[in-house]
Coordinates of C-alpha atoms and ligand atoms in Angstrom, one line a residue:
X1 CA -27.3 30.0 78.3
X2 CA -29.4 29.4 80.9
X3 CA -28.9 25.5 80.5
X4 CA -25.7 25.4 81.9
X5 CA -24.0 23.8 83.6
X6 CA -25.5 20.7 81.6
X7 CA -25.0 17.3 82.3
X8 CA -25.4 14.3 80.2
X9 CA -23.5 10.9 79.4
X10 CA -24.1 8.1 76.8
X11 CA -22.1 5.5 75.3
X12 CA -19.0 6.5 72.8
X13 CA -19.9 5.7 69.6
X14 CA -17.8 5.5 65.8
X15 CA -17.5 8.9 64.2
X16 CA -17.5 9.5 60.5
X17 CA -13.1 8.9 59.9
X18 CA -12.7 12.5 60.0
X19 CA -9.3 11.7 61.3
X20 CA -10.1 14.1 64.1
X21 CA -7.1 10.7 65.6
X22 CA -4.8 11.9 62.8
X23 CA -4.9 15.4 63.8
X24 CA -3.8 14.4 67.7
X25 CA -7.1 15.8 68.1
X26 CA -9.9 12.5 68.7
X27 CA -13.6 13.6 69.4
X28 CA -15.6 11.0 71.1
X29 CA -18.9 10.9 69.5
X30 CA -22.3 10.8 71.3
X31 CA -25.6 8.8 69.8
X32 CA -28.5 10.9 68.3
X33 CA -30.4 9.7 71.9
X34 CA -27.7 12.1 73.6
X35 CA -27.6 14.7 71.1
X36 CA -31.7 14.9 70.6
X37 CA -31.9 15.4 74.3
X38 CA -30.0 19.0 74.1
X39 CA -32.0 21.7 75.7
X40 CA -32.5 24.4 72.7
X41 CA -30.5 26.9 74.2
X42 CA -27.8 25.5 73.7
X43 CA -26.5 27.0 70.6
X44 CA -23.9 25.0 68.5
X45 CA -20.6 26.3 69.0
X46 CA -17.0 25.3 71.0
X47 CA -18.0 24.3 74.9
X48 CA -15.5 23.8 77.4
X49 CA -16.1 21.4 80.6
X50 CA -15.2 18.0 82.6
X51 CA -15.3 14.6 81.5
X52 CA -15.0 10.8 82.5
X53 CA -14.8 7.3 80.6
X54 CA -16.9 4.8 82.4
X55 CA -15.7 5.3 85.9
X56 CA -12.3 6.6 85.3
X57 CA -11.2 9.9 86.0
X58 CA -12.7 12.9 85.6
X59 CA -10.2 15.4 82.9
X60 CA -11.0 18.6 81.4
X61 CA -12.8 18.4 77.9
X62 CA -13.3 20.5 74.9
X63 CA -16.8 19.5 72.8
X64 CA -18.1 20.7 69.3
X65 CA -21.6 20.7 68.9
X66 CA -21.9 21.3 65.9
X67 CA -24.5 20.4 62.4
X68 CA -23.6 16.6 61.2
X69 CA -22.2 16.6 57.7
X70 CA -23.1 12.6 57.2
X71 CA -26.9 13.7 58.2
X72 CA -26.7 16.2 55.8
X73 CA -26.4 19.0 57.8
X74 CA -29.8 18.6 58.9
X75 CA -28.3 17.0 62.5
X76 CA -26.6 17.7 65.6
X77 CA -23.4 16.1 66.4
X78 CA -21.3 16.4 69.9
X79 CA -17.9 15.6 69.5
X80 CA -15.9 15.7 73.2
X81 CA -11.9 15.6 72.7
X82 CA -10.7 14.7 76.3
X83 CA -7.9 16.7 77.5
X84 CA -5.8 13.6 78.7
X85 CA -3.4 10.7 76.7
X86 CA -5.8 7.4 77.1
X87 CA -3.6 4.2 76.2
X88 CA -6.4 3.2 74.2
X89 CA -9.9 3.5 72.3
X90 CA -13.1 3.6 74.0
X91 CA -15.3 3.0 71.9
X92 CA -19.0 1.3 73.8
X93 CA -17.7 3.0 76.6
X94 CA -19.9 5.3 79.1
X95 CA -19.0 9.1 78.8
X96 CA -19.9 11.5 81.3
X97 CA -19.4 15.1 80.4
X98 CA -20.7 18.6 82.0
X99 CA -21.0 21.6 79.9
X100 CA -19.8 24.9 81.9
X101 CA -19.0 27.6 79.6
X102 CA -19.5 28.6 75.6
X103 CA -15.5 29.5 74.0
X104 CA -16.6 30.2 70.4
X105 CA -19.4 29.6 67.9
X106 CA -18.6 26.9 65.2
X107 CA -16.6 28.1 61.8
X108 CA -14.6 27.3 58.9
X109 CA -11.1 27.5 58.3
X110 CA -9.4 28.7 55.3
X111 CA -6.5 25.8 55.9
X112 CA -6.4 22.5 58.2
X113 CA -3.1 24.2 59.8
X114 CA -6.1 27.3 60.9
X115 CA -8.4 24.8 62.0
X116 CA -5.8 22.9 63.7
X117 CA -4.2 26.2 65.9
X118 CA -7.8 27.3 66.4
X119 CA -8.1 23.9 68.7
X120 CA -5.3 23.8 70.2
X121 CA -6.5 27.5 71.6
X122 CA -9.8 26.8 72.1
X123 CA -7.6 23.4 74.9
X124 CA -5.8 25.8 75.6
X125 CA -8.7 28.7 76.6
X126 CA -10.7 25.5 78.8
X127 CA -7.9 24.8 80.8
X128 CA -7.5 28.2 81.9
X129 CA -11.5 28.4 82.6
X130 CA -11.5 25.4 84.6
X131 CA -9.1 26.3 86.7
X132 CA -11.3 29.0 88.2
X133 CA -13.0 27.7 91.3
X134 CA -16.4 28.0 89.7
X135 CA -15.6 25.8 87.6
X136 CA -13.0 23.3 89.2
X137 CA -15.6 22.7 91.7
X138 CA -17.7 20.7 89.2
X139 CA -14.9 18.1 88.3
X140 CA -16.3 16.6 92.1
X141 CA -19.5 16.7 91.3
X142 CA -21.6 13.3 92.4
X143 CA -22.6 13.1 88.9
X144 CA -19.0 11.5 87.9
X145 CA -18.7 9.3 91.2
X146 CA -23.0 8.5 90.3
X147 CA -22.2 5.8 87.5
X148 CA -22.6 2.5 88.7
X149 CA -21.3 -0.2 86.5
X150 CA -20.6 0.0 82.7
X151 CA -24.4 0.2 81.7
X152 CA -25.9 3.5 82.5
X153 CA -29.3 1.9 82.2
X154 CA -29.1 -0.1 85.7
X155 CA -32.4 -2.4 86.0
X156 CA -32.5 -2.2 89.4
X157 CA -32.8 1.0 89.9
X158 CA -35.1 3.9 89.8
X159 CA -33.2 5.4 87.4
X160 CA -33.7 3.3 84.6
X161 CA -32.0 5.3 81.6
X162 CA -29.2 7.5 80.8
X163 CA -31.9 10.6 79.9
X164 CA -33.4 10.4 82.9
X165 CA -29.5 10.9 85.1
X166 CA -29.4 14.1 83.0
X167 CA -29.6 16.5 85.0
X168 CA -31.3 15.1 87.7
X169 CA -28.6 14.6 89.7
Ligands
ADP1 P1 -14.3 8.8 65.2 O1 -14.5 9.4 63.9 O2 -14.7 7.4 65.4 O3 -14.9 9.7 66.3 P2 -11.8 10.0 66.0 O4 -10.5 10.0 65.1 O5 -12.5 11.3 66.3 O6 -12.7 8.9 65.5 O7 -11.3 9.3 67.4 C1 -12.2 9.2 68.5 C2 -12.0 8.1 69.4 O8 -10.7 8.1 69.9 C3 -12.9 8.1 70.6 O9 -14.2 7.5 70.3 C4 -12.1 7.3 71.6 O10 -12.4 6.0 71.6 C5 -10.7 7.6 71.2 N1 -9.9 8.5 72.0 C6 -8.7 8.3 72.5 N2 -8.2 9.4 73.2 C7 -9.2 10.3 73.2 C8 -9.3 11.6 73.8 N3 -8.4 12.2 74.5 N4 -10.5 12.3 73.6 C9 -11.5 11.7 72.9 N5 -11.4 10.5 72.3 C10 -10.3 9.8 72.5
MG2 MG1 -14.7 11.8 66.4

Protein backbone atom coordinates (compact mmCIF):
# COMPACT_ATOMS: atom_id res chain seq x y z
CA UNK A 1 0.00 0.00 0.00
CA UNK A 2 1.70 2.68 -1.25
CA UNK A 3 -0.30 5.16 1.15
CA UNK A 4 1.51 4.24 4.06
CA UNK A 5 2.58 5.44 6.45
CA UNK A 6 -0.84 7.55 6.60
CA UNK A 7 -1.56 10.14 8.79
CA UNK A 8 -4.71 11.58 9.84
CA UNK A 9 -6.57 12.89 13.17
CA UNK A 10 -10.18 13.99 13.85
CA UNK A 11 -12.33 14.34 16.78
CA UNK A 12 -13.55 10.93 18.66
CA UNK A 13 -16.96 10.53 18.06
CA UNK A 14 -20.07 7.91 19.55
CA UNK A 15 -19.90 4.51 17.95
CA UNK A 16 -22.96 2.41 17.28
CA UNK A 17 -23.05 0.39 21.37
CA UNK A 18 -21.35 -2.40 19.86
CA UNK A 19 -19.99 -2.92 23.33
CA UNK A 20 -16.63 -3.05 21.61
CA UNK A 21 -16.19 -1.34 26.00
CA UNK A 22 -17.75 -4.63 27.17
CA UNK A 23 -15.38 -6.74 25.37
CA UNK A 24 -12.23 -4.80 27.18
CA UNK A 25 -11.81 -3.98 23.60
CA UNK A 26 -13.15 0.07 23.02
CA UNK A 27 -12.65 1.45 19.33
CA UNK A 28 -12.63 5.15 19.10
CA UNK A 29 -14.65 6.07 16.23
CA UNK A 30 -13.59 8.70 13.48
CA UNK A 31 -16.38 11.10 11.63
CA UNK A 32 -17.32 10.30 7.95
CA UNK A 33 -14.92 13.74 7.25
CA UNK A 34 -11.96 11.43 8.41
CA UNK A 35 -12.98 8.32 6.95
CA UNK A 36 -14.08 9.91 3.36
CA UNK A 37 -10.57 11.37 3.27
CA UNK A 38 -8.87 7.65 2.96
CA UNK A 39 -6.66 7.33 0.06
CA UNK A 40 -8.31 4.22 -2.05
CA UNK A 41 -5.53 2.02 -1.53
CA UNK A 42 -6.07 1.53 1.51
CA UNK A 43 -8.03 -1.57 1.55
CA UNK A 44 -10.29 -2.38 4.64
CA UNK A 45 -8.77 -4.76 6.78
CA UNK A 46 -6.79 -4.87 10.55
CA UNK A 47 -3.91 -1.86 10.55
CA UNK A 48 -1.47 -1.63 13.16
CA UNK A 49 0.19 1.95 14.19
CA UNK A 50 0.66 4.89 16.84
CA UNK A 51 -1.80 7.01 18.44
CA UNK A 52 -2.42 10.08 20.75
CA UNK A 53 -5.56 11.76 22.51
CA UNK A 54 -5.41 15.50 22.13
CA UNK A 55 -1.91 16.10 23.22
CA UNK A 56 -1.34 13.22 25.41
CA UNK A 57 0.95 10.50 24.70
CA UNK A 58 1.60 8.81 21.92
CA UNK A 59 0.62 4.52 22.49
CA UNK A 60 0.58 1.82 20.07
CA UNK A 61 -2.95 1.28 18.33
CA UNK A 62 -4.74 -1.35 16.48
CA UNK A 63 -7.63 0.14 13.88
CA UNK A 64 -10.47 -1.65 11.83
CA UNK A 65 -11.39 -0.13 8.85
CA UNK A 66 -13.84 -1.77 7.94
CA UNK A 67 -17.78 -1.41 5.96
CA UNK A 68 -20.33 0.48 8.55
CA UNK A 69 -23.24 -1.81 9.47
CA UNK A 70 -25.50 1.45 10.66
CA UNK A 71 -24.82 2.84 6.98
CA UNK A 72 -25.85 -0.18 5.59
CA UNK A 73 -22.82 -1.43 4.63
CA UNK A 74 -22.59 1.01 2.04
CA UNK A 75 -19.81 3.12 4.43
CA UNK A 76 -16.47 3.10 5.76
CA UNK A 77 -15.85 3.03 9.44
CA UNK A 78 -12.35 3.37 11.41
CA UNK A 79 -12.43 2.11 14.65
CA UNK A 80 -8.77 2.76 16.69
CA UNK A 81 -8.61 0.54 20.06
CA UNK A 82 -5.63 2.30 21.84
CA UNK A 83 -3.17 -0.03 23.32
CA UNK A 84 -3.15 1.78 26.84
CA UNK A 85 -5.70 1.86 30.19
CA UNK A 86 -7.21 5.62 29.85
CA UNK A 87 -9.01 6.56 33.25
CA UNK A 88 -11.64 7.74 31.25
CA UNK A 89 -13.75 8.45 27.94
CA UNK A 90 -12.74 10.69 25.27
CA UNK A 91 -15.27 11.24 23.56
CA UNK A 92 -14.88 15.26 21.46
CA UNK A 93 -11.45 14.61 21.87
CA UNK A 94 -8.66 15.07 19.01
CA UNK A 95 -7.16 11.69 17.84
CA UNK A 96 -4.00 11.46 16.05
CA UNK A 97 -3.20 8.15 14.62
CA UNK A 98 -0.52 6.92 11.82
CA UNK A 99 -1.19 3.87 9.79
CA UNK A 100 2.22 1.67 9.31
CA UNK A 101 1.49 -1.71 8.41
CA UNK A 102 -1.75 -4.06 7.14
CA UNK A 103 -2.13 -7.39 9.90
CA UNK A 104 -5.22 -9.01 8.30
CA UNK A 105 -8.11 -8.30 6.01
CA UNK A 106 -11.55 -7.86 7.93
CA UNK A 107 -13.72 -11.25 8.64
CA UNK A 108 -16.34 -13.04 10.53
CA UNK A 109 -16.19 -15.12 13.32
CA UNK A 110 -18.10 -18.23 13.97
CA UNK A 111 -18.28 -17.25 17.91
CA UNK A 112 -17.64 -13.79 19.96
CA UNK A 113 -14.93 -15.95 22.06
CA UNK A 114 -13.12 -16.28 17.91
CA UNK A 115 -13.60 -12.80 17.42
CA UNK A 116 -12.46 -11.85 20.72
CA UNK A 117 -8.86 -14.11 20.57
CA UNK A 118 -8.50 -13.00 16.97
CA UNK A 119 -7.96 -9.18 18.68
CA UNK A 120 -6.25 -9.89 21.26
CA UNK A 121 -3.59 -11.40 18.42
CA UNK A 122 -3.97 -9.01 16.07
CA UNK A 123 -2.58 -6.32 19.90
CA UNK A 124 -0.61 -8.69 20.24
CA UNK A 125 0.98 -8.99 16.41
CA UNK A 126 1.20 -4.62 16.49
CA UNK A 127 3.19 -4.59 19.41
CA UNK A 128 5.68 -6.77 18.18
CA UNK A 129 5.71 -4.68 14.66
CA UNK A 130 6.18 -1.55 16.40
CA UNK A 131 8.83 -2.39 18.15
CA UNK A 132 11.02 -2.63 15.06
CA UNK A 133 12.98 0.51 14.50
CA UNK A 134 11.06 1.27 11.35
CA UNK A 135 8.40 1.57 13.00
CA UNK A 136 9.13 2.90 16.57
CA UNK A 137 10.67 5.70 14.94
CA UNK A 138 7.28 7.13 13.88
CA UNK A 139 5.85 7.21 17.56
CA UNK A 140 8.36 10.80 17.44
CA UNK A 141 7.10 11.93 14.59
CA UNK A 142 6.33 15.96 14.71
CA UNK A 143 2.96 15.07 13.65
CA UNK A 144 1.93 14.03 17.40
CA UNK A 145 3.98 16.96 19.12
CA UNK A 146 2.15 19.31 15.76
CA UNK A 147 -1.36 19.65 17.62
CA UNK A 148 -1.73 22.84 19.09
CA UNK A 149 -4.67 23.21 21.32
CA UNK A 150 -7.79 20.97 21.53
CA UNK A 151 -9.29 22.24 18.11
CA UNK A 152 -7.43 20.92 15.20
CA UNK A 153 -8.94 23.64 13.05
CA UNK A 154 -6.63 26.60 14.51
CA UNK A 155 -7.85 30.05 12.97
CA UNK A 156 -4.78 31.54 13.10
CA UNK A 157 -2.99 29.51 11.22
CA UNK A 158 -2.25 28.47 7.72
CA UNK A 159 -3.44 25.29 8.40
CA UNK A 160 -6.90 25.88 8.79
CA UNK A 161 -8.42 22.16 8.99
CA UNK A 162 -7.77 18.79 10.18
CA UNK A 163 -7.72 17.42 6.22
CA UNK A 164 -5.30 19.65 5.28
CA UNK A 165 -2.49 18.34 8.50
CA UNK A 166 -3.00 15.00 6.82
CA UNK A 167 -0.25 14.19 5.52
CA UNK A 168 1.29 17.28 5.04
CA UNK A 169 3.29 17.27 7.83
P1 LIG B 1 -18.52 3.47 20.83
O1 LIG B 1 -19.54 2.56 20.24
O2 LIG B 1 -19.11 4.80 21.26
O3 LIG B 1 -17.32 3.65 19.94
P2 LIG B 1 -16.90 1.72 22.49
O4 LIG B 1 -17.47 0.67 23.40
O5 LIG B 1 -16.23 1.23 21.23
O6 LIG B 1 -18.05 2.76 22.18
O7 LIG B 1 -15.88 2.60 23.32
C1 LIG B 1 -15.14 3.59 22.65
C2 LIG B 1 -14.81 4.77 23.54
O8 LIG B 1 -14.09 4.32 24.70
C3 LIG B 1 -13.87 5.72 22.84
O9 LIG B 1 -14.58 6.67 22.06
C4 LIG B 1 -13.11 6.37 24.01
O10 LIG B 1 -13.80 7.53 24.45
C5 LIG B 1 -13.15 5.30 25.10
N1 LIG B 1 -11.88 4.59 25.32
C6 LIG B 1 -11.35 4.33 26.55
N2 LIG B 1 -10.20 3.65 26.44
C7 LIG B 1 -9.97 3.45 25.11
C8 LIG B 1 -8.91 2.81 24.38
N3 LIG B 1 -7.88 2.23 25.01
N4 LIG B 1 -8.98 2.80 23.02
C9 LIG B 1 -10.03 3.38 22.39
N5 LIG B 1 -11.07 3.99 23.03
C10 LIG B 1 -11.05 4.04 24.39
MG1 LIG C 1 -16.26 1.97 19.07
Amino acid sequence: MKSLPYFCRGEVIRGFGRGSKELGIPTANFPDSVVDNLPADISTGIYYGWACVGNGDVYKMVMSIGWNPYYKNTKKSMETHVIHKFKEDFYGEILSVVLLGYIRSERSYPSLEDLIAAINSDIEEAKAQLELPEHSKLKDDNFFTSTTTSSPVSPSSTVSTSQSIINGH
